[in-house]
Coordinates of C-alpha atoms in Angstrom, one line a residue:
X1 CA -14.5 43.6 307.1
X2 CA -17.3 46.0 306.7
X3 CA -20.8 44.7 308.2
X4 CA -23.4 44.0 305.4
X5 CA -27.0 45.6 306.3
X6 CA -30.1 43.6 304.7
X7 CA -33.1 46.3 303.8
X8 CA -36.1 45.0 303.6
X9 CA -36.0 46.1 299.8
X10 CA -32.6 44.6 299.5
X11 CA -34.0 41.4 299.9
X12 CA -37.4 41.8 297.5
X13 CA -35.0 43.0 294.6
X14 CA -32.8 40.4 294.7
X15 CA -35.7 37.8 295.3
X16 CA -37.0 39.5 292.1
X17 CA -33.8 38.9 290.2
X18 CA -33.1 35.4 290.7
X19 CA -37.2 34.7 289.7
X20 CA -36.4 36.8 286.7
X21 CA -33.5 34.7 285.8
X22 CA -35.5 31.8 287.1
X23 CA -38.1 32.5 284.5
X24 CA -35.5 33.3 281.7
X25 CA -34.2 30.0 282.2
X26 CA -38.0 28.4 281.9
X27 CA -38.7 30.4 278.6
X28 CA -35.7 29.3 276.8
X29 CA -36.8 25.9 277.3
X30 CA -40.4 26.7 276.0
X31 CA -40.3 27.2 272.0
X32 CA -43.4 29.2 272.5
X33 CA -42.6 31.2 275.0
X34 CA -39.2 32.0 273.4
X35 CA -40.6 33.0 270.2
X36 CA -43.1 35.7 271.8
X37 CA -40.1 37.0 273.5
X38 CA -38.0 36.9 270.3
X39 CA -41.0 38.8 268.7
X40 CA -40.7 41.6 271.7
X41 CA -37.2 42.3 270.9
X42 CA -37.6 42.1 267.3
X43 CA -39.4 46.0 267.8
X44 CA -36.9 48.3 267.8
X45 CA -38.3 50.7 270.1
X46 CA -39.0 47.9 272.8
X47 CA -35.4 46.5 272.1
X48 CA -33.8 50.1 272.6
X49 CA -36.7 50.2 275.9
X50 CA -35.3 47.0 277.0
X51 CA -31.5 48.0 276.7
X52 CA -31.7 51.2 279.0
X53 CA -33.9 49.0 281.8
X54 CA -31.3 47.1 281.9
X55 CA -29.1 49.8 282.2
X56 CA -31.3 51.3 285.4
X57 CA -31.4 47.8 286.9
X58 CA -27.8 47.7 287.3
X59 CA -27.9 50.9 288.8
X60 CA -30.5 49.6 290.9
X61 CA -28.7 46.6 292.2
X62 CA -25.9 48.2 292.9
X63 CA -27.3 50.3 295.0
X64 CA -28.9 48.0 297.0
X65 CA -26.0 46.4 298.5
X66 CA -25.4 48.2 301.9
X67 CA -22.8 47.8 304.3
X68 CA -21.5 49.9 307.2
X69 CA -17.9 50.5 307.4
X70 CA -15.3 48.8 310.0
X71 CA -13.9 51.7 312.1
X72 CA -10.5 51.6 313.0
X73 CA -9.8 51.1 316.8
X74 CA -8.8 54.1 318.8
X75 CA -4.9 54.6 319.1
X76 CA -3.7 53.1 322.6
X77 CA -7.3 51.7 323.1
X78 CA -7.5 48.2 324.5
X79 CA -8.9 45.5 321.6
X80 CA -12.5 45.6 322.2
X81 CA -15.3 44.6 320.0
X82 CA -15.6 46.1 316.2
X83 CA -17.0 49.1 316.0
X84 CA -19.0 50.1 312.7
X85 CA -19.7 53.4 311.3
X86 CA -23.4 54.6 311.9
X87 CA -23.5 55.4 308.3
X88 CA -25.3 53.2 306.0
X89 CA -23.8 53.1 302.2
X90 CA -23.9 51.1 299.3
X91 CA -21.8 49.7 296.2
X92 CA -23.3 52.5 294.4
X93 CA -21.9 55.1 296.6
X94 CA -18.5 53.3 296.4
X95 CA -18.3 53.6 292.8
X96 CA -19.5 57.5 293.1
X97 CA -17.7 58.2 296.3
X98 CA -16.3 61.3 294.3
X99 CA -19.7 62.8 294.3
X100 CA -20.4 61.8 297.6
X101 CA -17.5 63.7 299.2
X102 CA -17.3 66.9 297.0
X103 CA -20.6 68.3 299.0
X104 CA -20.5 72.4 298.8
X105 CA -22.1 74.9 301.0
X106 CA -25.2 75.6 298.6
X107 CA -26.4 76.0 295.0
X108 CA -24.3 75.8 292.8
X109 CA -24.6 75.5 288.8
X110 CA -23.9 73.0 286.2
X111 CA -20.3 72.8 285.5
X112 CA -19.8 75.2 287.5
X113 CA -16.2 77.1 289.5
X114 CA -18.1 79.3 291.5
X115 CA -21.3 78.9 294.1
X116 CA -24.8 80.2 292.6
X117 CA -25.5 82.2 295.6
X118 CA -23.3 85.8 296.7
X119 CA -21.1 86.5 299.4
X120 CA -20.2 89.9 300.8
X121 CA -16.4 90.1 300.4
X122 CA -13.7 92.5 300.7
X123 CA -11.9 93.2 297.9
X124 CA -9.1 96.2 297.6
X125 CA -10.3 97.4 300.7
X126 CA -14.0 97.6 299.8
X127 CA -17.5 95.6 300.2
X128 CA -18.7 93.3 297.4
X129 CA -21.1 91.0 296.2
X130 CA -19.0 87.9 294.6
X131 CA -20.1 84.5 294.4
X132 CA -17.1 82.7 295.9
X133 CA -15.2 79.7 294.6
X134 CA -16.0 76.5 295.3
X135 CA -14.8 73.8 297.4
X136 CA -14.8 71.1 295.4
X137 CA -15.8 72.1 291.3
X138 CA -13.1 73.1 289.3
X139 CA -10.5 73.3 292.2
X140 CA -8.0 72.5 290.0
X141 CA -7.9 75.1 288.0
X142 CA -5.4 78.1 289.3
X143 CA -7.2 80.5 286.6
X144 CA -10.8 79.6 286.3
X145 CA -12.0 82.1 284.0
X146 CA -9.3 81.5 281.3
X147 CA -8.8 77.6 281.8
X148 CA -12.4 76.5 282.6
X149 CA -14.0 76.3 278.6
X150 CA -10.7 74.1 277.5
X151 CA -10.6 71.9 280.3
X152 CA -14.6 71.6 280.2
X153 CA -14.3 70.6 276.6
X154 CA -11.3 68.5 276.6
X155 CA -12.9 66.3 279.5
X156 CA -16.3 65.8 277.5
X157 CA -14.3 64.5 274.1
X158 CA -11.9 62.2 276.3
X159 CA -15.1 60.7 278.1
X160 CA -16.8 60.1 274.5
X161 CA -14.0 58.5 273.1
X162 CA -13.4 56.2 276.5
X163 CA -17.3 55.8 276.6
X164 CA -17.6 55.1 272.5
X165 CA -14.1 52.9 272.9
X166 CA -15.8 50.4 275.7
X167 CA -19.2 50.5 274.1
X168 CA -17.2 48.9 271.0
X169 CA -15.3 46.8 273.4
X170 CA -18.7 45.2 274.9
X171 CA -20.4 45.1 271.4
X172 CA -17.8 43.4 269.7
X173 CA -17.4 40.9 272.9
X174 CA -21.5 40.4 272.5
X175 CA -21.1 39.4 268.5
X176 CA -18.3 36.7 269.3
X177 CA -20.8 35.2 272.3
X178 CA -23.7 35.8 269.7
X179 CA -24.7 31.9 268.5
X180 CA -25.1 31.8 264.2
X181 CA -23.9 30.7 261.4
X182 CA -20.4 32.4 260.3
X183 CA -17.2 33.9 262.1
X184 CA -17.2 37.3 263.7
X185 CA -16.4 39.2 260.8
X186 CA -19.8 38.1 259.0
X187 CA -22.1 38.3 262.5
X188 CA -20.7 41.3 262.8
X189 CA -21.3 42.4 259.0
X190 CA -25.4 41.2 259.8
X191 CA -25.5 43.2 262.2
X192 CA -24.5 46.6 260.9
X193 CA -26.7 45.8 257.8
X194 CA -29.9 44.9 259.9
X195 CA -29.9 41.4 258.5
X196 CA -30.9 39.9 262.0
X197 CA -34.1 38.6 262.9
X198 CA -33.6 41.2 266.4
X199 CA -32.5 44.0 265.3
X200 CA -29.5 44.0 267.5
X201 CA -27.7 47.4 265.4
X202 CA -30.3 49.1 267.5
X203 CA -29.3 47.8 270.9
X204 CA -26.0 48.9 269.8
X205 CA -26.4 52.0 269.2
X206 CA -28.4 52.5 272.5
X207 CA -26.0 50.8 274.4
X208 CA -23.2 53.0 272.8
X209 CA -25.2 56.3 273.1
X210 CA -25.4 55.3 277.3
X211 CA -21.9 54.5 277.6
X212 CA -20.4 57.6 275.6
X213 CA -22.8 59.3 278.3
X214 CA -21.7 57.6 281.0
X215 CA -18.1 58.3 279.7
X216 CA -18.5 61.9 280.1
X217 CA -20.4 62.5 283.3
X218 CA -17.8 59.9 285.0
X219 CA -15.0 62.3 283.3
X220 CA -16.3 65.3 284.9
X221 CA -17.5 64.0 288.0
X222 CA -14.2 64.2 289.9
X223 CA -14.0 67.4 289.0
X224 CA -17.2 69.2 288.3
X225 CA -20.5 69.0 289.2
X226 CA -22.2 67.7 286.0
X227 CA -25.5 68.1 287.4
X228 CA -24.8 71.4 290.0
X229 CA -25.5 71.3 293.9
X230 CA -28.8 71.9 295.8
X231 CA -29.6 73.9 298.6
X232 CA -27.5 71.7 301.1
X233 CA -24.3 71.6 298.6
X234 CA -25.0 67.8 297.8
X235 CA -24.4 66.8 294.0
X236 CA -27.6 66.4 292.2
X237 CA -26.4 63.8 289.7
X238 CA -25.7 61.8 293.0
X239 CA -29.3 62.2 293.8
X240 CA -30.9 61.5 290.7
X241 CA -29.1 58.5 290.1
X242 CA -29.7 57.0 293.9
X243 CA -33.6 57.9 292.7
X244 CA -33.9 55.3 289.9
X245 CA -33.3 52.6 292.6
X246 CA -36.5 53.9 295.0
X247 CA -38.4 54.4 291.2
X248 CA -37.3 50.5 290.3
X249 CA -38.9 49.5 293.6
X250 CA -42.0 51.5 294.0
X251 CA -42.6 50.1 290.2
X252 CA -41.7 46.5 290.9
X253 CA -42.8 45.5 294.3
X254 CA -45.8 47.7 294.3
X255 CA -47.3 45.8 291.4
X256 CA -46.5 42.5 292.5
X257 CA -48.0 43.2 295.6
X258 CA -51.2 43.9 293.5
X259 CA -51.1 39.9 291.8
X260 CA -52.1 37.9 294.9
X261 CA -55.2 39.5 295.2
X262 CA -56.2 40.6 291.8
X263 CA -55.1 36.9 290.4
X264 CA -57.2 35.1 293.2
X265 CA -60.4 37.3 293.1
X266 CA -60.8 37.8 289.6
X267 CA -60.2 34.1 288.9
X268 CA -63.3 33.4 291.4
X269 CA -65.5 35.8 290.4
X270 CA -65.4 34.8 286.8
X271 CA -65.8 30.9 288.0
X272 CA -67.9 30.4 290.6
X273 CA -70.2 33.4 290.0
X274 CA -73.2 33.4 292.4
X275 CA -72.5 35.0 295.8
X276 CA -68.4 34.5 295.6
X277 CA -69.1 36.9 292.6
X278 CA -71.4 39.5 294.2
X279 CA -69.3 39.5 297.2
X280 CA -65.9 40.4 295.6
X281 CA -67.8 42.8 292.7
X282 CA -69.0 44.7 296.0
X283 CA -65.7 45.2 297.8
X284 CA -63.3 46.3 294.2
X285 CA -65.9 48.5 293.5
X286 CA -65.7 50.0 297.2
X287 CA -61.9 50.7 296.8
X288 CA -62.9 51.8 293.5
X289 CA -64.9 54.2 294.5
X290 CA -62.5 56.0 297.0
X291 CA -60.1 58.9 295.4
X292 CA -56.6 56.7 295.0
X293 CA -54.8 59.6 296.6
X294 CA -56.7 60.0 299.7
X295 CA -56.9 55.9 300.6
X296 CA -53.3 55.7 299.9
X297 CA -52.3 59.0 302.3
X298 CA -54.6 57.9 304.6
X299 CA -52.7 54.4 305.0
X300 CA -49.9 56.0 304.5
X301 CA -50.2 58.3 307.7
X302 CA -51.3 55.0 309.5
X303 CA -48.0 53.6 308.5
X304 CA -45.9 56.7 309.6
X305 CA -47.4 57.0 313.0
X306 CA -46.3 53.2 313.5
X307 CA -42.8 54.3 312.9
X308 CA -43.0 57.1 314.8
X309 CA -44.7 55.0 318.0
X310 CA -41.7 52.3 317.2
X311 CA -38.3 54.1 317.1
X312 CA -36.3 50.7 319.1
X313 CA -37.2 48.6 316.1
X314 CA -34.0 50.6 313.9
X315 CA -30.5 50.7 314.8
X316 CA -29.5 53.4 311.5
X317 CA -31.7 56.2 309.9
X318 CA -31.8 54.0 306.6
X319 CA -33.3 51.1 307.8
X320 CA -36.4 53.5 309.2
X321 CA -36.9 54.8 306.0
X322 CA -36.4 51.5 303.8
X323 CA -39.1 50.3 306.3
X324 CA -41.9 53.0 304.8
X325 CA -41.1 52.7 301.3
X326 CA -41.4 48.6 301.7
X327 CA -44.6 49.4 303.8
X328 CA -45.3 52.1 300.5
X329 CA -45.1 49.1 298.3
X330 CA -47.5 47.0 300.3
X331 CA -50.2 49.8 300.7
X332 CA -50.5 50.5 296.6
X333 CA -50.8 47.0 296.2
X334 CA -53.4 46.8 298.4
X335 CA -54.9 49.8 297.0
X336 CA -54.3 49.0 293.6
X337 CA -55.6 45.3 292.5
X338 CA -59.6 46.3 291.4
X339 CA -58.5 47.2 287.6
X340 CA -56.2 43.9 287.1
X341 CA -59.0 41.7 289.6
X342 CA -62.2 43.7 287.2
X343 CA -60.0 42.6 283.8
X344 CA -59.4 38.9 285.1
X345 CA -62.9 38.0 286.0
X346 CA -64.4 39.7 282.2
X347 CA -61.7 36.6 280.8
X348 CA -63.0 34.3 283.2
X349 CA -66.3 34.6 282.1
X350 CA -65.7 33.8 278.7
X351 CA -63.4 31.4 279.2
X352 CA -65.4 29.4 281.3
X353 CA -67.9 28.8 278.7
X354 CA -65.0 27.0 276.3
X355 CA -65.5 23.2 275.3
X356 CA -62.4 22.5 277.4
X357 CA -63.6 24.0 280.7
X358 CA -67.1 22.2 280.7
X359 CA -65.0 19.1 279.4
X360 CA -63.2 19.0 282.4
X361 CA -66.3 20.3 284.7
X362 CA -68.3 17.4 283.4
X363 CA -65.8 14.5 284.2
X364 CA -65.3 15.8 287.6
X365 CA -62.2 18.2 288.0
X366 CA -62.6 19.8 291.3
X367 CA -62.7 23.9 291.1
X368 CA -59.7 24.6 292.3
X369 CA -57.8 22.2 289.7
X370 CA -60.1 23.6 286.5
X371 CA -59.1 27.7 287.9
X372 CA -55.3 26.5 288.3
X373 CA -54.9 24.2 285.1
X374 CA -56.7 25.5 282.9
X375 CA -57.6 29.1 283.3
X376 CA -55.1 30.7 284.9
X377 CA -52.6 30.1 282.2
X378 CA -54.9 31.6 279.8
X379 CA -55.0 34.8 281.5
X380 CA -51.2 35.3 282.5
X381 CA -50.7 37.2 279.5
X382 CA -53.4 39.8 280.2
X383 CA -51.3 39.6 283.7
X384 CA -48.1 40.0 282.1
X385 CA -49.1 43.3 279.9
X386 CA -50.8 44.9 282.7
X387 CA -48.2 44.4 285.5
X388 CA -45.8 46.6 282.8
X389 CA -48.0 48.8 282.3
X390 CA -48.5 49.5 285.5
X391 CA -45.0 50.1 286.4
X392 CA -45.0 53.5 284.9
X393 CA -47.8 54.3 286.8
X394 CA -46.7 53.5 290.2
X395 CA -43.5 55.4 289.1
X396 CA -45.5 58.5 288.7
X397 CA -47.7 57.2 292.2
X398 CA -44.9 57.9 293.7
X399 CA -43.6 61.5 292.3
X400 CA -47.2 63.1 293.1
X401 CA -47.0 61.3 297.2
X402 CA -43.8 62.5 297.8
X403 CA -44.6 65.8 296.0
X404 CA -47.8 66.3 298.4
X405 CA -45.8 64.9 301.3
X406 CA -47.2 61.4 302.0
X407 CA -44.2 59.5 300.4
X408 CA -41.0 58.3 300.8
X409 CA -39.0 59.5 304.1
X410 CA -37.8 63.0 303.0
X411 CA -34.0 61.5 303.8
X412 CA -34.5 58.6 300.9
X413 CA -33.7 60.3 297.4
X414 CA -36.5 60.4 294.7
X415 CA -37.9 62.0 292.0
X416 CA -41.3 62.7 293.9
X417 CA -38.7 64.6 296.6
X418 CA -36.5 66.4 294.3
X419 CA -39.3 67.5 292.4
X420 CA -41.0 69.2 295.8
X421 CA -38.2 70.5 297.0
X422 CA -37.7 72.5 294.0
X423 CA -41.0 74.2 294.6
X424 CA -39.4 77.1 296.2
X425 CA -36.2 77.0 293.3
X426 CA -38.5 77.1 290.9
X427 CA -40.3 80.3 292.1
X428 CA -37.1 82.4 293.6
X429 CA -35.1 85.1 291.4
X430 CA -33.1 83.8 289.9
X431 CA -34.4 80.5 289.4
X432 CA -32.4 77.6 290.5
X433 CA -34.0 75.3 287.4
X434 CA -31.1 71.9 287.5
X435 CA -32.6 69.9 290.5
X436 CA -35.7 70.1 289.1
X437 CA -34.9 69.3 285.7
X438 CA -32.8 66.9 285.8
X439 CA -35.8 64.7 288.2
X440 CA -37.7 65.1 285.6
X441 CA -35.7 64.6 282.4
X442 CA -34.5 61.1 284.6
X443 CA -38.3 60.1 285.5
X444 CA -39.7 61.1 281.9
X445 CA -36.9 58.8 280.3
X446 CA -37.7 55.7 282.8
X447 CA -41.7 56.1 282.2
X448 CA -41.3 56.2 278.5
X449 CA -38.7 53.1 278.0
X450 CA -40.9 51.4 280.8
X451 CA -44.0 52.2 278.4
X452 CA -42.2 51.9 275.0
X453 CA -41.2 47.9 276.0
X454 CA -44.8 47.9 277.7
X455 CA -46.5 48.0 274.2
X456 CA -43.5 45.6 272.7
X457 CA -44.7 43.0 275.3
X458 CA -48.6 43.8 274.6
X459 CA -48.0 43.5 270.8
X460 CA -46.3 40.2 271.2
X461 CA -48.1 38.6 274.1
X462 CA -51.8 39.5 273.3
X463 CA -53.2 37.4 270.6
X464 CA -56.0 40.0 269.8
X465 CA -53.3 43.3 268.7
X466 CA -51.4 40.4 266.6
X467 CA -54.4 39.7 264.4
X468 CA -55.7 43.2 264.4
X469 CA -52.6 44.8 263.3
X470 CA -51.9 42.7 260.2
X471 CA -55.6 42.7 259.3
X472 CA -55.5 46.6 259.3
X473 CA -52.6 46.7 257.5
X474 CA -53.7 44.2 254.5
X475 CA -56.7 46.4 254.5
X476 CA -54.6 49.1 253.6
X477 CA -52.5 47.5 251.1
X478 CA -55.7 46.5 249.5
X479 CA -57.4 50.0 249.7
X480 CA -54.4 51.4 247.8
X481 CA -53.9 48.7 245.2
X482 CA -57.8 49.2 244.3
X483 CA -57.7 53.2 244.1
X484 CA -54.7 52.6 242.1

């Protein structure tokens, strides 16, 4: 029975998850609520946004379930108490255990049979440069350079018709669980002809586009390595998919960390005004007034020299590092609540000058009643569409930290880290271009479905963009009809 190890981020994301089911539940019973989330998923692009989040977050749970194995007792040994392997691992690495144990020497390419970098053999008695085959990409083949093209080709198309064939499995399990009017035949017929109030054709296309590209890498994984090897022979697809889960909780837990204080301040200062006011204006516009970067490395520092000063407190490598990036989360929250805290006291002020508010202040609600009943729901939307927004931005936080060194620990996999360890790749001869790219074509297709399903949920939640929008929009039907 393997021993289960509880990270410190473990626990945040799965805290997370059951107050995001927590709060699906809640919104389903709210008509209003519901119908500004329907409204969010009825835009495509947010819908599509929302479908490939959802995709990362599995990613991201699964990888954040660690255990450490049960070793087996030694032969002849007498029975002693279980012994556990030092090694940390996850469901995630279970599931790609194939890319964790086909590690080469070095570099090697995309697809490739042979290592990136040349060895001086002997061949027919003299001295060569050859780059030499590989331990663990295309193995199998017994003649590489005439079998390698078919067998490439013939694994893509079986991994888009497995991928294609259980995205249609899922889809057409989805449809029957969908609740309307009709058997499958006709939900199903709604569907394809965009008929829907969501326009769930688009979720299906996305969801079939991921798994036909699921389908393929997990074809050529056992045999290839879809993404090529770094310097240290490990697979880079391994690496950039283990990096969504440290992106997902620098972008998460970071902003949360950021509500406590934003939420309370701002509420304050817009309320009470006077000195409560003054006296919180002066210290966000102190942090505001330091370079982000240099606070945050600063702290950071701090944070690393406690470590260092503290080795007793971890039993495995892992936990050390999950230690920083948790302490990571804490310091850009703490760094990063004067923009949310500056935005919430401007809506304070005005809202505190409603009929309602002096209603209430003139029959006696206490303060802390009128700020928790009355105004603080009115500005959890403006909470809402920043905390997305800001996701993205803590996402990229991260890259440039890790990329000046003041990040995550260097053993932790990240986009930040792949992308400054592939400062030297990028400027040898030849250039070793796949660890870098594939960082950032991972990190640039988080940041824009995280920003895409940002401005679904500002559309839908702030009352102001859904009264400008159709405004401007009658204004130009009307402009046309007149110069017609």
């Amino acid at each position: 029975m393997p021993k289960l190890v509880l990270l410190w981020t473990d626990i945040a994301i799965w805290l997370l998850v059951c107050a995001l089911i927590a709060y699906a539940l809640y919104a389903r019973r709210q008509p209003d609520l519901a119908s500004t989330w329907r409204k969010v998923f009825a835009d495509k692009a947010a819908l599509a946004s929302g479908v490939v989040l959802a995709a990362c977050l599995l990613l991201t749970l699964a990888d954040s379930l660690h255990f450490r194995s049960l070793l087996p007792p030694a032969p002849g040994a007498p029975a002693a108490a279980p012994a556990y392997d030092v090694r940390v691992r996850s469901l995630l690495d279970v599931v790609l255990r194939d890319l964790v144990d086909s590690r080469e020497s070095t570099y090697s390419r995309p697809l490739a049979y042979v290592g990136f970098t040349k060895e001086s053999q002997d061949v027919d008695g003299k001295t060569l440069r050859v780059a030499p085959r590989l331990v663990h990409g295309g193995a199998h083949l017994t003649d590489p350079a005439a079998q390698w093209a078919g067998d490439v080709a013939r694994r893509i198309v079986l991994g888009l018709v497995w991928g294609i064939a259980a995205a249609a499995i899922v889809c057409a399990l989805f449809v029957a669980l969908l609740p309307g009017e009709g058997g499958w035949r006709a939900k199903a017929g709604a569907i394809w002809r965009g008929e829907t109030q969501i326009p769930w054709r688009v979720a299906a296309f996305t969801l079939t586009f991921l798994f036909a590209l699921g389908g393929v890498i997990y074809s050529l994984m056992g045999y290839y390595h879809p993404f090529g090897t770094d310097v240290t022979g490990n697979d880079v697809l391994l690496q950039t998919l283990k990096s969504i889960r440290t992106a997902f909780v620098i972008g998460t837990l970071a902003t949360l960390a950021t509500l406590p204080f934003a939420v309370v301040l701002g509420i304050m200062a817009g309320y009470l005004k006077g000195w409560a006011d003054e006296a919180i204006q002066y210290v966000y516009t102190l942090l505001s007034s330091i370079p982000n970067i240099l606070l945050i490395a600063a702290l950071v520092l701090m944070v690393q020299v406690f470590i260092d000063t503290h080795p007793d407190m971890f039993e495995t490598g892992v936990e050390r590092a999950d230690v920083k990036l948790f302490l990571l989360c804490v310091v850009l929250g703490v760094t990063g609540w004067p923009g949310l805290c500056r935005l919430l006291r401007g809506e304070t002020l005005k809202l505190r000058e409603l009929e309602y508010v002096q209603a209430a202040n003139a029959f006696g609600v206490s303060n802390a009643r009128i700020m928790v009943r009355h105004i603080f729901p009115n500005v959890a939307h403006l909470m809402l569409i920043v905390t997305v927004l800001d996701f993205s931005t803590l996402i990229l936080y991260e890259a440039v930290l890790s990329y000046v060194g003041v990040g995550v620990d260097p053993s932790m996999n990240s986009f930040g880290g792949m992308i400054n360890f592939s400062r030297n790749e990028m400027s040898r001869d030849p250039i070793v271009w796949w660890p870098f790219s594939a960082a950032f074509a991972f990190m640039v297709a988080l940041v824009l479905a995280v920003n895409l399903f940002a401005d679904g949920v500002r559309d839908a939640f702030d009352p102001r963009s859904r009264a400008y929008r159709p405004r401007k929009l009658q204004e130009k039907l009307l402009s046309a009809t007149t110069n017609a």
